[in-house]
mmCIF file of C-alpha atoms in Angstrom:
data_model
loop_
_atom_site.group_PDB
_atom_site.id
_atom_site.type_symbol
_atom_site.label_atom_id
_atom_site.label_comp_id
_atom_site.label_asym_id
_atom_site.label_seq_id
_atom_site.Cartn_x
_atom_site.Cartn_y
_atom_site.Cartn_z
ATOM 1 C CA MET A 1 -0.528 0.075 -0.096
ATOM 2 C CA GLN A 2 1.528 2.977 -0.914
ATOM 3 C CA LEU A 3 0.817 6.938 0.432
ATOM 4 C CA SER A 4 -0.981 8.036 -2.331
ATOM 5 C CA ASP A 5 -3.265 5.103 -1.937
ATOM 6 C CA LEU A 6 -4.434 6.963 1.241
ATOM 7 C CA SER A 7 -7.912 8.812 0.305
ATOM 8 C CA SER A 8 -8.396 11.292 3.362
ATOM 9 C CA GLU A 9 -10.430 8.290 5.188
ATOM 10 C CA GLY A 10 -8.343 6.286 5.512
ATOM 11 C CA PHE A 11 -5.958 9.078 7.793
ATOM 12 C CA LYS A 12 -9.199 9.380 9.516
ATOM 13 C CA GLU A 13 -9.047 5.708 10.790
ATOM 14 C CA ILE A 14 -5.166 5.658 10.762
ATOM 15 C CA SER A 15 -5.411 8.638 12.913
ATOM 16 C CA ALA A 16 -8.328 7.517 15.344
ATOM 17 C CA ASP A 17 -6.232 3.820 15.410
ATOM 18 C CA PHE A 18 -3.329 5.815 16.794
ATOM 19 C CA ALA A 19 -4.547 8.123 19.164
ATOM 20 C CA PHE A 20 -6.382 5.037 20.648
ATOM 21 C CA PHE A 21 -3.307 3.455 21.609
ATOM 22 C CA GLN A 22 -1.414 5.712 22.052
ATOM 23 C CA GLU A 23 -3.793 6.841 24.809
ATOM 24 C CA THR A 24 -3.986 2.779 25.112
ATOM 25 C CA ARG A 25 0.000 3.093 26.236
ATOM 26 C CA GLN A 26 -0.633 6.097 28.566
ATOM 27 C CA PHE A 27 -3.611 3.990 31.056
ATOM 28 C CA VAL A 28 -1.021 1.124 30.821
ATOM 29 C CA GLU A 29 1.930 3.342 32.019
ATOM 30 C CA ASP A 30 -0.092 5.259 34.846
ATOM 31 C CA LEU A 31 -1.379 1.235 35.988
ATOM 32 C CA ALA A 32 1.818 0.715 36.343
ATOM 33 C CA ASP A 33 3.856 2.958 38.062
ATOM 34 C CA CYS A 34 0.431 3.393 40.508
ATOM 35 C CA LEU A 35 1.107 -0.562 40.616
ATOM 36 C CA ALA A 36 5.146 -0.665 41.350
ATOM 37 C CA GLU A 37 3.741 2.484 44.662
ATOM 38 C CA LYS A 38 1.299 0.373 45.941
ATOM 39 C CA VAL A 39 2.511 -2.661 45.531
ATOM 40 C CA PRO A 40 4.942 -2.577 48.421
ATOM 41 C CA ARG A 41 2.356 -1.589 50.999
ATOM 42 C CA LEU A 42 0.582 -3.950 49.593
ATOM 43 C CA GLU A 43 2.794 -6.279 50.476
ATOM 44 C CA MET A 44 3.556 -3.987 54.282
ATOM 45 C CA CYS A 45 -0.375 -4.739 54.664
ATOM 46 C CA VAL A 46 -0.398 -8.522 54.218
ATOM 47 C CA ASP A 47 2.185 -8.946 56.120
ATOM 48 C CA GLN A 48 0.842 -7.815 59.634
ATOM 49 C CA VAL A 49 -2.938 -10.146 58.453
ATOM 50 C CA ALA A 50 -0.257 -12.259 58.773
ATOM 51 C CA LYS A 51 1.304 -10.959 62.084
ATOM 52 C CA LEU A 52 -2.079 -10.647 63.262
ATOM 53 C CA ARG A 53 -3.330 -13.600 62.186
ATOM 54 C CA GLU A 54 -0.339 -15.909 64.227
ATOM 55 C CA GLN A 55 -0.680 -13.605 67.212
ATOM 56 C CA HIS A 56 -4.181 -14.521 67.544
ATOM 57 C CA TYR A 57 -4.663 -17.529 66.750
ATOM 58 C CA GLN A 58 -1.945 -18.264 69.467
ATOM 59 C CA ALA A 59 -3.416 -16.199 72.125
ATOM 60 C CA PHE A 60 -6.538 -18.698 70.829
ATOM 61 C CA TYR A 61 -5.150 -22.125 71.960
ATOM 62 C CA GLU A 62 -2.645 -21.400 75.809
ATOM 63 C CA ARG A 63 -6.227 -19.617 76.600
ATOM 64 C CA ARG A 64 -8.028 -23.044 75.149
ATOM 65 C CA TYR A 65 -5.313 -25.031 76.854
ATOM 66 C CA THR A 66 -5.323 -22.859 80.693
ATOM 67 C CA ASP A 67 -9.127 -23.911 79.730
ATOM 68 C CA TRP A 68 -8.590 -27.205 79.987
ATOM 69 C CA ASP A 69 -5.908 -27.222 82.587
ATOM 70 C CA ASP A 70 -8.989 -25.869 84.624
ATOM 71 C CA ASP A 71 -11.191 -27.807 84.142
ATOM 72 C CA PHE A 72 -9.385 -30.245 84.703
ATOM 73 C CA THR A 73 -7.505 -29.157 88.075
ATOM 74 C CA GLU A 74 -11.219 -28.948 89.135
ATOM 75 C CA ALA A 75 -12.060 -32.495 88.594
ATOM 76 C CA VAL A 76 -8.870 -33.732 90.184
ATOM 77 C CA ARG A 77 -9.363 -30.963 93.079
ATOM 78 C CA GLY A 78 -13.529 -30.601 92.933
ATOM 79 C CA VAL A 79 -13.755 -27.636 94.590
ATOM 80 C CA VAL A 80 -11.098 -24.867 92.934
ATOM 81 C CA ARG A 81 -10.864 -21.989 94.983
ATOM 82 C CA ASP A 82 -7.680 -20.556 92.665
ATOM 83 C CA PRO A 83 -8.811 -16.963 92.203
ATOM 84 C CA ALA A 84 -7.512 -16.881 89.185
ATOM 85 C CA ILE A 85 -9.064 -19.558 87.642
ATOM 86 C CA LEU A 86 -12.308 -18.834 89.359
ATOM 87 C CA THR A 87 -11.174 -15.263 86.634
ATOM 88 C CA ARG A 88 -10.894 -17.619 84.371
ATOM 89 C CA ARG A 89 -14.922 -19.100 84.509
ATOM 90 C CA VAL A 90 -15.986 -16.068 84.861
ATOM 91 C CA ALA A 91 -14.762 -14.661 81.610
ATOM 92 C CA ARG A 92 -15.365 -17.852 80.132
ATOM 93 C CA ARG A 93 -18.997 -17.543 80.810
ATOM 94 C CA ARG A 94 -18.775 -14.077 79.973
ATOM 95 C CA ARG A 95 -18.049 -14.400 75.599
ATOM 96 C CA ARG A 96 -20.245 -17.191 76.169
ATOM 97 C CA THR A 97 -23.443 -14.778 77.161
ATOM 98 C CA ALA A 98 -22.306 -12.503 74.603
ATOM 99 C CA LYS A 99 -22.438 -14.710 71.969
ATOM 100 C CA GLY A 100 -25.242 -16.655 73.276
ATOM 101 C CA LYS A 101 -24.284 -19.766 74.549
ATOM 102 C CA VAL A 102 -25.971 -19.331 78.103
ATOM 103 C CA GLY A 103 -26.104 -22.443 80.141
ATOM 104 C CA ASP A 104 -27.960 -22.629 83.569
ATOM 105 C CA PHE A 105 -24.598 -20.490 85.374
ATOM 106 C CA SER A 106 -26.337 -20.371 88.867
ATOM 107 C CA THR A 107 -26.151 -23.812 88.826
ATOM 108 C CA GLY A 108 -22.235 -23.942 87.662
ATOM 109 C CA ASP A 109 -24.564 -26.777 84.420
ATOM 110 C CA SER A 110 -24.216 -25.589 81.066
ATOM 111 C CA ASP A 111 -23.952 -27.278 77.812
ATOM 112 C CA THR A 112 -21.220 -26.201 76.646
ATOM 113 C CA GLU A 113 -19.404 -25.713 80.653
ATOM 114 C CA GLY A 114 -15.596 -25.482 79.970
ATOM 115 C CA MET A 115 -16.243 -24.366 76.560
ATOM 116 C CA SER A 116 -14.145 -20.649 76.089
ATOM 117 C CA ASP A 117 -15.691 -18.597 72.573
ATOM 118 C CA ASP A 118 -12.715 -16.880 71.105
ATOM 119 C CA GLU A 119 -15.941 -15.282 68.712
ATOM 120 C CA ALA A 120 -16.828 -13.010 71.408
ATOM 121 C CA GLU A 121 -13.207 -11.764 71.205
ATOM 122 C CA SER A 122 -12.474 -7.669 69.694
ATOM 123 C CA LEU A 123 -9.577 -7.245 66.767
ATOM 124 C CA GLU A 124 -7.614 -4.973 70.098
ATOM 125 C CA ASP A 125 -8.132 -7.248 72.863
ATOM 126 C CA ALA A 126 -6.741 -10.217 71.096
ATOM 127 C CA CYS A 127 -3.397 -8.384 68.884
ATOM 128 C CA GLY A 128 -2.511 -5.709 71.683
ATOM 129 C CA ASP A 129 -0.855 -2.663 70.265
ATOM 130 C CA VAL A 130 0.702 -4.370 66.591
#
């Protein structure tokens, strides 16, 4: 195809295509610049979320094992008078009550006695000052 073979309509079409591809190129360059700027921040946020989840699960398992130990101590000794164990028992009951898993706590009987529920724990409580 020769330059002399192109009509003015052919020039308009080629010009429109050229403008489109220039705009597309500029958009892609802007997007690449944006991603280059944002990716390090996103990676930092993902790392923080992973750290928060790890801390939450660590606290969950520590509390669960403490609950089991408290239950074992109560089963072996019978009546528990240790203030730390009693405080944890009250905290467990509060969590279950807030979650809607309420038994008859006036007599100490409950279908879910000894089971902690971490759903009621707030993110701030779980993570502390991260």
